[in-house]
């Protein structure tokens, strides 16, 4: 049962349904990709067969020449330029074998349509000349009888037949039609008309001048409409200047010629040679936190993203030879296999010109052998032409006898020669030049420990096949991979390993060692000179130049740096009570000790004494070596200290905000706030970005900012009560009188009632694993700000002044409690981001607000009463501080 492709169809792209015939012809929108896929399979095609690639063939309208072919299992993308749009139809077909079905219409005819236009027009004196003689300044001429060439480039007219009218420019009267050229074909979007009858124009020119001007108008034979240019003008090739002089009286018929083509090797980046590899994957094996962690990167995926060198293309000459039996022009099976292979290659590489050189041995007459060698070359040319290759790409020459200096003294008869001695001389040599794929080296960067530890890479290569390499036997690509250990630079000590399996392990290492005495040279590891390992894998399809490294492994040191700061403003004007445990700075104490902190005191003569501690540590070689470098780094610390000191401005903003909040409260209040303690730990190391698979410097920042927010709030309860809505709160109109009397009475004796609410706790800003990769901020861990604040409430009644001891008595029993909306806290956000000015941080302070409720039971003289009161002590608040740029 037959298997293969029965029908194809368009699955993507724009086309014109009204200009198409389903299953036969489709008219597409130019300059846009359409995708063809198999629509129906022959009944014998299995499910496995349908997964295999088919050969897509784009052919000429008469289906004699394959313009281009390509294997694909996902369909065929095709587009038509406006220049090649028109009535001309391409034929697209697909098959497993690459052979065309001449009996059945399994493909589709495809053409493009757009508005017909003349894009350019020129007159030349030589075919294909770039120099036009049309002009308006009348300084270029021809004479009557000269041969002239008309070139038009068009859109939407490919394959159409045109009528070209030659007009003579007249003065003071209508221009005159001089001659009409009919049946002018548009080939490949061009008109190339050789005009030899310029002498006959003279007879149609009225009142002939010294120089006459001619132009053309173009009419489509089908629509009978004049074709315009981009400006909407239907006059073209303005002007051809003809001098009133006769060169010859010949009036030969004009000839329509195909566009001049210069065949050059294809420089297309897409390659389909059977000598190829498809995918290269590298897997890094390492241990993180005691667990194996493997990372796999595709460094090469079927040529995606690779770049050809911008320098001159690397041209390679391919040579093949087929042999014949004595006095024969029949191609045997071995020769047919070679020719099919070459044919497939050339159909996938447009515009490479092939040279065929036929030879014969010295047996027989020399003239006969000359003809025999030509027939042998011609039969190969016929083979390629029947296979769909454009015959104009093939040059066949019979070279005659291989050794014409052989003895010709009557000894041409075979009985004087051994026929087997000349087998290699009965042949056709096939040669052509194409642009080899000399692509740029692929760089793969990796972090690795020292030579004593190393990192294992597993390299996997899929689809590696060099059996059908087009090179000759001496230069044929080998199915192997070579890795050369270059180190820091190429030298005589380089070692090389060869691998023939599709998957193998290779250990790499960086230049750093466990006993490195100057690791500060690796302070910025990406700026160091990496060790290099040159991986050579080559094929005709990709990276064909064996002199160029295919994949360069750049190995950087695995050193990780940590810079830690301790920042303390030594102010102790407030004593914190009930302080919760867990200051963030505690977890850095051990790191500080190991780093050998060096301390500086700043602003010693100023109002605010500041203490700054700094330490620098590093670890490398898979963490086996750790060391402090604070002393070596001391001369560079000044800038870092000044950077940290900028946080003072942030803290002062917090204090100012708290004070302004108190002023806007509904009752008198005052704040006393303690300065904070700050820790800052910055790390940097090389890490692979999972989104781009590129190696880059990762910055990791841990910030701890846990100041003690000691807020001592003193409230005059009597002054407060006057503003309270005591009528509404208590329902007792006597309450206001009581408070008022209470206040007035105490004022007389110099007494005062105060209410103290003390906040305790810590305002916490903690950021863990804040990473900066390639200028982008990414928070892997948590970022918190705030911390719940407790409130302790104390009532104090102080009576001062002069009064009688007999009057000293307990006159009031006041019990107060604090009710929190949610839970009172200082908190907010700590924004880290980037804008046009760079990386910045911006604190946002938030306060929940506090509402205080209290109850009073009192006895003053004869009057006893009790009431409850509720007062908003502090409103909810939110404040955005200024941005601080890093």
PDB file of C-alpha atoms in Angstrom, residues 105-269:
ATOM      1  CA  UNK A 105      -1.279  16.919  -8.329  1.00  0.00           C
ATOM      2  CA  UNK A 106      -0.287  16.468  -4.700  1.00  0.00           C
ATOM      3  CA  UNK A 107       0.842  20.091  -4.312  1.00  0.00           C
ATOM      4  CA  UNK A 108      -0.554  23.578  -4.688  1.00  0.00           C
ATOM      5  CA  UNK A 109       0.078  26.392  -7.144  1.00  0.00           C
ATOM      6  CA  UNK A 110       0.849  29.611  -5.257  1.00  0.00           C
ATOM      7  CA  UNK A 111       1.057  33.197  -6.421  1.00  0.00           C
ATOM      8  CA  UNK A 112       1.037  36.594  -4.760  1.00  0.00           C
ATOM      9  CA  UNK A 113      -1.186  39.540  -5.571  1.00  0.00           C
ATOM     10  CA  UNK A 114      -0.703  43.244  -4.976  1.00  0.00           C
ATOM     11  CA  UNK A 115      -1.497  46.429  -6.862  1.00  0.00           C
ATOM     12  CA  UNK A 116       0.518  46.495 -10.124  1.00  0.00           C
ATOM     13  CA  UNK A 117       3.203  49.206 -10.188  1.00  0.00           C
ATOM     14  CA  UNK A 118       6.334  50.233 -12.041  1.00  0.00           C
ATOM     15  CA  UNK A 119       8.972  50.711  -9.358  1.00  0.00           C
ATOM     16  CA  UNK A 120      11.897  51.864 -11.505  1.00  0.00           C
ATOM     17  CA  UNK A 121      12.723  52.381 -15.155  1.00  0.00           C
ATOM     18  CA  UNK A 122      15.911  53.078 -17.071  1.00  0.00           C
ATOM     19  CA  UNK A 123      17.534  53.064 -20.510  1.00  0.00           C
ATOM     20  CA  UNK A 124      21.017  51.563 -20.932  1.00  0.00           C
ATOM     21  CA  UNK A 125      23.375  50.924 -23.839  1.00  0.00           C
ATOM     22  CA  UNK A 126      24.512  47.561 -22.465  1.00  0.00           C
ATOM     23  CA  UNK A 127      22.468  44.761 -20.995  1.00  0.00           C
ATOM     24  CA  UNK A 128      22.490  44.749 -17.213  1.00  0.00           C
ATOM     25  CA  UNK A 129      24.359  48.047 -16.968  1.00  0.00           C
ATOM     26  CA  UNK A 130      23.842  50.041 -13.784  1.00  0.00           C
ATOM     27  CA  UNK A 131      24.377  53.310 -15.647  1.00  0.00           C
ATOM     28  CA  UNK A 132      21.152  54.779 -16.978  1.00  0.00           C
ATOM     29  CA  UNK A 133      21.119  57.112 -19.968  1.00  0.00           C
ATOM     30  CA  UNK A 134      17.678  58.522 -19.261  1.00  0.00           C
ATOM     31  CA  UNK A 135      17.994  62.118 -18.063  1.00  0.00           C
ATOM     32  CA  UNK A 136      16.480  65.558 -18.294  1.00  0.00           C
ATOM     33  CA  UNK A 137      19.690  67.525 -18.806  1.00  0.00           C
ATOM     34  CA  UNK A 138      20.236  66.190 -22.347  1.00  0.00           C
ATOM     35  CA  UNK A 139      23.904  65.331 -21.859  1.00  0.00           C
ATOM     36  CA  UNK A 140      23.578  61.601 -22.621  1.00  0.00           C
ATOM     37  CA  UNK A 141      22.493  60.570 -26.100  1.00  0.00           C
ATOM     38  CA  UNK A 142      22.050  57.738 -28.503  1.00  0.00           C
ATOM     39  CA  UNK A 143      21.618  58.057 -32.258  1.00  0.00           C
ATOM     40  CA  UNK A 144      19.067  56.474 -34.514  1.00  0.00           C
ATOM     41  CA  UNK A 145      20.091  52.902 -35.228  1.00  0.00           C
ATOM     42  CA  UNK A 146      21.802  52.364 -31.869  1.00  0.00           C
ATOM     43  CA  UNK A 147      20.770  49.322 -29.829  1.00  0.00           C
ATOM     44  CA  UNK A 148      19.206  50.331 -26.501  1.00  0.00           C
ATOM     45  CA  UNK A 149      18.004  48.303 -23.521  1.00  0.00           C
ATOM     46  CA  UNK A 150      14.890  49.089 -21.494  1.00  0.00           C
ATOM     47  CA  UNK A 151      14.791  47.837 -17.887  1.00  0.00           C
ATOM     48  CA  UNK A 152      11.707  48.010 -15.680  1.00  0.00           C
ATOM     49  CA  UNK A 153      11.339  46.657 -12.158  1.00  0.00           C
ATOM     50  CA  UNK A 154       7.765  45.988 -11.167  1.00  0.00           C
ATOM     51  CA  UNK A 155       5.406  44.885  -8.434  1.00  0.00           C
ATOM     52  CA  UNK A 156       2.368  42.677  -8.929  1.00  0.00           C
ATOM     53  CA  UNK A 157       3.218  41.954 -12.584  1.00  0.00           C
ATOM     54  CA  UNK A 158       5.483  38.888 -12.465  1.00  0.00           C
ATOM     55  CA  UNK A 159       4.505  36.523 -15.281  1.00  0.00           C
ATOM     56  CA  UNK A 160       2.188  39.083 -16.909  1.00  0.00           C
ATOM     57  CA  UNK A 161       2.320  40.152 -20.548  1.00  0.00           C
ATOM     58  CA  UNK A 162       2.710  43.889 -21.132  1.00  0.00           C
ATOM     59  CA  UNK A 163       2.213  46.325 -23.984  1.00  0.00           C
ATOM     60  CA  UNK A 164       4.900  49.023 -24.051  1.00  0.00           C
ATOM     61  CA  UNK A 165       4.131  52.218 -25.946  1.00  0.00           C
ATOM     62  CA  UNK A 166       6.979  54.483 -27.064  1.00  0.00           C
ATOM     63  CA  UNK A 167       6.020  58.166 -27.089  1.00  0.00           C
ATOM     64  CA  UNK A 168       7.790  61.221 -28.526  1.00  0.00           C
ATOM     65  CA  UNK A 169       7.750  64.384 -26.414  1.00  0.00           C
ATOM     66  CA  UNK A 170       6.233  67.262 -28.455  1.00  0.00           C
ATOM     67  CA  UNK A 171       6.261  70.997 -27.939  1.00  0.00           C
ATOM     68  CA  UNK A 172       3.031  72.997 -28.186  1.00  0.00           C
ATOM     69  CA  UNK A 173       1.017  69.964 -29.226  1.00  0.00           C
ATOM     70  CA  UNK A 174       0.099  66.497 -28.056  1.00  0.00           C
ATOM     71  CA  UNK A 175       2.837  63.909 -27.639  1.00  0.00           C
ATOM     72  CA  UNK A 176       2.961  61.368 -30.417  1.00  0.00           C
ATOM     73  CA  UNK A 177       2.820  57.567 -30.171  1.00  0.00           C
ATOM     74  CA  UNK A 178       5.835  56.296 -32.122  1.00  0.00           C
ATOM     75  CA  UNK A 179       5.885  52.531 -31.671  1.00  0.00           C
ATOM     76  CA  UNK A 180       4.123  49.722 -29.735  1.00  0.00           C
ATOM     77  CA  UNK A 181       5.979  46.671 -28.405  1.00  0.00           C
ATOM     78  CA  UNK A 182       3.548  43.818 -27.713  1.00  0.00           C
ATOM     79  CA  UNK A 183       3.842  40.556 -25.780  1.00  0.00           C
ATOM     80  CA  UNK A 184       6.579  41.823 -23.491  1.00  0.00           C
ATOM     81  CA  UNK A 185       7.010  39.299 -20.687  1.00  0.00           C
ATOM     82  CA  UNK A 186       7.668  40.202 -17.047  1.00  0.00           C
ATOM     83  CA  UNK A 187      10.219  37.670 -15.819  1.00  0.00           C
ATOM     84  CA  UNK A 188      11.230  37.589 -12.139  1.00  0.00           C
ATOM     85  CA  UNK A 189       9.484  40.925 -11.720  1.00  0.00           C
ATOM     86  CA  UNK A 190      11.570  42.631 -14.431  1.00  0.00           C
ATOM     87  CA  UNK A 191      11.240  43.719 -18.025  1.00  0.00           C
ATOM     88  CA  UNK A 192      14.488  43.517 -19.994  1.00  0.00           C
ATOM     89  CA  UNK A 193      13.743  44.549 -23.553  1.00  0.00           C
ATOM     90  CA  UNK A 194      16.471  44.700 -26.181  1.00  0.00           C
ATOM     91  CA  UNK A 195      15.418  47.313 -28.779  1.00  0.00           C
ATOM     92  CA  UNK A 196      17.198  47.193 -32.143  1.00  0.00           C
ATOM     93  CA  UNK A 197      14.780  49.212 -34.311  1.00  0.00           C
ATOM     94  CA  UNK A 198      15.582  52.728 -33.113  1.00  0.00           C
ATOM     95  CA  UNK A 199      16.275  53.706 -36.755  1.00  0.00           C
ATOM     96  CA  UNK A 200      12.604  53.178 -37.614  1.00  0.00           C
ATOM     97  CA  UNK A 201      11.570  55.766 -34.996  1.00  0.00           C
ATOM     98  CA  UNK A 202      12.747  58.611 -37.225  1.00  0.00           C
ATOM     99  CA  UNK A 203       9.915  58.131 -39.674  1.00  0.00           C
ATOM    100  CA  UNK A 204       7.298  58.826 -37.001  1.00  0.00           C
ATOM    101  CA  UNK A 205       8.831  61.975 -35.556  1.00  0.00           C
ATOM    102  CA  UNK A 206       7.232  65.202 -36.770  1.00  0.00           C
ATOM    103  CA  UNK A 207       9.455  68.226 -37.357  1.00  0.00           C
ATOM    104  CA  UNK A 208      12.508  66.358 -36.119  1.00  0.00           C
ATOM    105  CA  UNK A 209      14.822  68.328 -33.812  1.00  0.00           C
ATOM    106  CA  UNK A 210      18.527  68.025 -33.116  1.00  0.00           C
ATOM    107  CA  UNK A 211      17.678  66.062 -29.965  1.00  0.00           C
ATOM    108  CA  UNK A 212      14.359  64.309 -29.439  1.00  0.00           C
ATOM    109  CA  UNK A 213      13.000  63.049 -26.139  1.00  0.00           C
ATOM    110  CA  UNK A 214      11.238  59.693 -25.793  1.00  0.00           C
ATOM    111  CA  UNK A 215       9.424  58.008 -22.913  1.00  0.00           C
ATOM    112  CA  UNK A 216       7.180  54.982 -22.486  1.00  0.00           C
ATOM    113  CA  UNK A 217       3.756  54.074 -21.163  1.00  0.00           C
ATOM    114  CA  UNK A 218       3.039  50.525 -19.987  1.00  0.00           C
ATOM    115  CA  UNK A 219      -0.284  48.747 -20.354  1.00  0.00           C
ATOM    116  CA  UNK A 220      -1.226  45.371 -18.893  1.00  0.00           C
ATOM    117  CA  UNK A 221      -2.463  43.056 -21.677  1.00  0.00           C
ATOM    118  CA  UNK A 222      -5.070  41.493 -19.405  1.00  0.00           C
ATOM    119  CA  UNK A 223      -6.655  44.541 -17.770  1.00  0.00           C
ATOM    120  CA  UNK A 224      -5.858  46.981 -20.621  1.00  0.00           C
ATOM    121  CA  UNK A 225      -5.001  49.500 -17.892  1.00  0.00           C
ATOM    122  CA  UNK A 226      -1.945  51.757 -17.831  1.00  0.00           C
ATOM    123  CA  UNK A 227       0.459  50.911 -15.004  1.00  0.00           C
ATOM    124  CA  UNK A 228       1.490  53.749 -12.709  1.00  0.00           C
ATOM    125  CA  UNK A 229       4.495  54.306 -10.483  1.00  0.00           C
ATOM    126  CA  UNK A 230       4.583  55.032  -6.724  1.00  0.00           C
ATOM    127  CA  UNK A 231       3.692  58.669  -7.415  1.00  0.00           C
ATOM    128  CA  UNK A 232       0.662  57.773  -9.509  1.00  0.00           C
ATOM    129  CA  UNK A 233       2.308  58.781 -12.794  1.00  0.00           C
ATOM    130  CA  UNK A 234       1.893  56.587 -15.898  1.00  0.00           C
ATOM    131  CA  UNK A 235       4.877  58.079 -17.793  1.00  0.00           C
ATOM    132  CA  UNK A 236       8.080  56.093 -17.338  1.00  0.00           C
ATOM    133  CA  UNK A 237      11.724  56.067 -18.452  1.00  0.00           C
ATOM    134  CA  UNK A 238      11.772  59.848 -18.814  1.00  0.00           C
ATOM    135  CA  UNK A 239      13.687  60.704 -21.010  1.00  0.00           C
ATOM    136  CA  UNK A 240      15.659  58.879 -23.659  1.00  0.00           C
ATOM    137  CA  UNK A 241      17.541  61.535 -25.665  1.00  0.00           C
ATOM    138  CA  UNK A 242      18.143  60.655 -29.322  1.00  0.00           C
ATOM    139  CA  UNK A 243      20.365  62.814 -31.484  1.00  0.00           C
ATOM    140  CA  UNK A 244      19.383  63.497 -35.062  1.00  0.00           C
ATOM    141  CA  UNK A 245      22.027  61.227 -36.533  1.00  0.00           C
ATOM    142  CA  UNK A 246      21.819  57.809 -38.194  1.00  0.00           C
ATOM    143  CA  UNK A 247      24.287  55.130 -37.118  1.00  0.00           C
ATOM    144  CA  UNK A 248      22.740  52.194 -39.001  1.00  0.00           C
ATOM    145  CA  UNK A 249      19.557  51.472 -40.876  1.00  0.00           C
ATOM    146  CA  UNK A 250      19.093  48.012 -39.312  1.00  0.00           C
ATOM    147  CA  UNK A 251      15.616  47.492 -37.881  1.00  0.00           C
ATOM    148  CA  UNK A 252      15.762  44.076 -36.253  1.00  0.00           C
ATOM    149  CA  UNK A 253      12.894  42.795 -34.124  1.00  0.00           C
ATOM    150  CA  UNK A 254      13.105  43.654 -30.436  1.00  0.00           C
ATOM    151  CA  UNK A 255      13.831  40.804 -28.030  1.00  0.00           C
ATOM    152  CA  UNK A 256      12.562  40.170 -24.531  1.00  0.00           C
ATOM    153  CA  UNK A 257      15.406  38.832 -22.331  1.00  0.00           C
ATOM    154  CA  UNK A 258      15.525  37.190 -18.944  1.00  0.00           C
ATOM    155  CA  UNK A 259      17.081  39.234 -16.118  1.00  0.00           C
ATOM    156  CA  UNK A 260      20.826  38.950 -15.842  1.00  0.00           C
ATOM    157  CA  UNK A 261      21.732  36.651 -12.945  1.00  0.00           C
ATOM    158  CA  UNK A 262      25.056  36.267 -11.214  1.00  0.00           C
ATOM    159  CA  UNK A 263      25.174  32.911  -9.440  1.00  0.00           C
ATOM    160  CA  UNK A 264      26.923  33.093  -6.108  1.00  0.00           C
ATOM    161  CA  UNK A 265      27.163  30.611  -3.254  1.00  0.00           C
ATOM    162  CA  UNK A 266      24.268  30.797  -0.835  1.00  0.00           C
ATOM    163  CA  UNK A 267      24.968  32.836   2.299  1.00  0.00           C
ATOM    164  CA  UNK A 268      21.736  31.889   4.041  1.00  0.00           C
ATOM    165  CA  UNK A 269      22.230  31.074   7.739  1.00  0.00           C
TER     166      UNK A 269
END
